[in-house]
Short mmCIF file of C-alpha atoms in Angstrom, two decimals:
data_model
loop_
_atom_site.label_atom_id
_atom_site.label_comp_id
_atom_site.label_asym_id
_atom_site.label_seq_id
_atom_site.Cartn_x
_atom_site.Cartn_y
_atom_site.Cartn_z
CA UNK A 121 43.77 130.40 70.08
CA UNK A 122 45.05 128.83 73.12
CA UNK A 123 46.44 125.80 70.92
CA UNK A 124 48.26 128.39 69.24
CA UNK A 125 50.61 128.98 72.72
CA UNK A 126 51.35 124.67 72.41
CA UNK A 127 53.96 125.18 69.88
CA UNK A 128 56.00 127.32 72.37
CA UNK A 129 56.97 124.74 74.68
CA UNK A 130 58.24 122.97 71.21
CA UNK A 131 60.64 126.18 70.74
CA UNK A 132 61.43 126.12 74.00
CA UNK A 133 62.94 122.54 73.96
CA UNK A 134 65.48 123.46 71.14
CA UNK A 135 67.43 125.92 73.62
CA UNK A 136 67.72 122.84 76.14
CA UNK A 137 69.51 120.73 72.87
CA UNK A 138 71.66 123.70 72.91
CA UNK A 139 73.29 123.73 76.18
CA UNK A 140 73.39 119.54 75.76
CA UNK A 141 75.68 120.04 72.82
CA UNK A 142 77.82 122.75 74.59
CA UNK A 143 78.13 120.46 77.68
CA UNK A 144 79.68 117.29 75.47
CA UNK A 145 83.48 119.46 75.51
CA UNK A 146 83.57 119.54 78.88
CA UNK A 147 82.85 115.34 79.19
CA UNK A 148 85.53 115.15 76.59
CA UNK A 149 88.34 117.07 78.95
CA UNK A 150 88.35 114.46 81.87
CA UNK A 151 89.08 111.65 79.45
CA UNK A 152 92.52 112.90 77.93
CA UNK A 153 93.29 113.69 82.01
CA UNK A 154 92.41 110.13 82.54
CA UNK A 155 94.54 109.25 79.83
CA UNK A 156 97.95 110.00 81.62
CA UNK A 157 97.67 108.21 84.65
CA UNK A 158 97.08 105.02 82.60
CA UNK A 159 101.24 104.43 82.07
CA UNK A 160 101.37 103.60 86.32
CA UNK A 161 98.87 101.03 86.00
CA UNK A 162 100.59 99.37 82.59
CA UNK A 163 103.66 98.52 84.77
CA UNK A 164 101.39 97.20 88.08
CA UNK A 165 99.67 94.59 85.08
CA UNK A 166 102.95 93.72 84.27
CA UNK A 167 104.01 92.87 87.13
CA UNK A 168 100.97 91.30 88.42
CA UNK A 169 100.75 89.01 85.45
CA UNK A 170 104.56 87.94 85.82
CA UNK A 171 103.31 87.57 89.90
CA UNK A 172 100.52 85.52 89.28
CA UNK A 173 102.49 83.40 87.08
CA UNK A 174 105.61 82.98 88.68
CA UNK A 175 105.70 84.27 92.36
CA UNK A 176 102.06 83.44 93.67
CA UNK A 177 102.24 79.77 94.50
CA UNK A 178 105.36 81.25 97.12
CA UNK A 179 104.70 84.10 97.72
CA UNK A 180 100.68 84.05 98.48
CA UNK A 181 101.11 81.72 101.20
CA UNK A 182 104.95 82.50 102.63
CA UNK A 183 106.54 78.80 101.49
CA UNK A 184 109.92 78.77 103.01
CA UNK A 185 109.49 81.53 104.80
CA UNK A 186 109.17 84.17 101.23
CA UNK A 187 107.42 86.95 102.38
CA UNK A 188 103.62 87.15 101.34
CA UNK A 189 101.99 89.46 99.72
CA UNK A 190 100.70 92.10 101.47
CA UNK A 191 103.18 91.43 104.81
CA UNK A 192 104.64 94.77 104.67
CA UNK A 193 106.98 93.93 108.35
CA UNK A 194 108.19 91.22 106.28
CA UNK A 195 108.99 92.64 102.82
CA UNK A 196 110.61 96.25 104.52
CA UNK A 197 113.11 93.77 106.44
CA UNK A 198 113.72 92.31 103.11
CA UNK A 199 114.19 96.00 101.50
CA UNK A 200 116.50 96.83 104.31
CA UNK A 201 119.40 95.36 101.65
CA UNK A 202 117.91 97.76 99.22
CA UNK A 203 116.20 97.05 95.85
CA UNK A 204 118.37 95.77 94.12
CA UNK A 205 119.18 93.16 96.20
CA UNK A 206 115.74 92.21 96.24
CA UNK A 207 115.63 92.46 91.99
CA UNK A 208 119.05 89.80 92.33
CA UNK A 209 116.84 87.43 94.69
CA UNK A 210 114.27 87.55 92.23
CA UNK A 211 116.29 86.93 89.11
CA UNK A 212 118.68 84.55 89.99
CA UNK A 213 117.04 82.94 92.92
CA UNK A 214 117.65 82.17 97.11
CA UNK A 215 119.47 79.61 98.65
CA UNK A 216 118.20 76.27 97.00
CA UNK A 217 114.45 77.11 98.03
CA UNK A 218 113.38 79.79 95.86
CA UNK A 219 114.89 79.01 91.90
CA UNK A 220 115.86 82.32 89.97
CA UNK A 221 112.59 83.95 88.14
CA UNK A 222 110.44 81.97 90.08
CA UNK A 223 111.45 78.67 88.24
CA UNK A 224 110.42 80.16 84.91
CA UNK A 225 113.32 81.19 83.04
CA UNK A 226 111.68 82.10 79.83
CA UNK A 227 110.82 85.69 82.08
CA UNK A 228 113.47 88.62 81.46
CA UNK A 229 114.80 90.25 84.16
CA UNK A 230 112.86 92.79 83.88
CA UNK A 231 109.67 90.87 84.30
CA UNK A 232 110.81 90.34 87.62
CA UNK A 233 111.58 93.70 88.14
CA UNK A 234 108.33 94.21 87.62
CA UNK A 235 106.87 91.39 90.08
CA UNK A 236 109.31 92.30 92.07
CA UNK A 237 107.95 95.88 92.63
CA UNK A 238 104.42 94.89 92.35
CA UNK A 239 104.80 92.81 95.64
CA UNK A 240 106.56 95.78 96.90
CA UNK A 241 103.82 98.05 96.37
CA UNK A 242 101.06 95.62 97.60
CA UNK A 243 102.20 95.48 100.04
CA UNK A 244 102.87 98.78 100.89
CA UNK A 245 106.42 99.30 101.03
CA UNK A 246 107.97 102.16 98.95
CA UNK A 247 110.14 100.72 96.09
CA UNK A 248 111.88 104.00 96.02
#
């Protein structure tokens, strides 16, 4: 009769399915949170692919003096003109140095817009 009492554990497991299933909602919630934040980010990629393809080879290292990435004393002097200075730079170039959209004029100008505040950020200056 004591084998008898070994199915009970068995009916005890099904309440622990139970609270399993009523716990999968709440894993569900965070993700559609998550979900919002994701539109920041899009714009960073953007700008970091347009960076990597057009501004890095400058930029990275500071050739002609262009600020690197990451320099913020050197990019808020820069943002001292204001931003959109710093988007006309970008887009249509710098003295004879630095060629408009980083030599790659297939880019729109709001691909640089896009590097342009992606350096910006990196380098932790406030774009406004």
């Amino acid at each position: 009769m004591e084998q008898a009492a070994a199915p009970a554990p068995a009916k005890a497991e099904a309440p622990k399915t139970a609270p399993a299933q009523a716990e999968a909602p709440k894993a569900e919630a965070p993700k559609v949170a998550a979900a919002a934040p994701a539109a920041a980010p899009a714009d960073d990629g953007a700008g970091r692919k347009t960076y990597m393809a057009a501004c890095s080879a400058c930029h990275m290292v500071g050739v002609a003096n262009a600020p690197k990435l990451g320099d913020t004393a050197a990019w808020s002097k820069r943002m001292e003109q204001g931003l959109e200075a710093l988007y006309n730079s970008g887009i249509n170039g710098k003295g004879q140095l630095m060629p408009g959209k980083g030599g790659n004029a297939s880019l729109s100008d709001d691909d640089v817009k896009a590097a342009v505040r992606f350096m910006l950020k990196e380098s932790g200056v406030n774009a406004g």
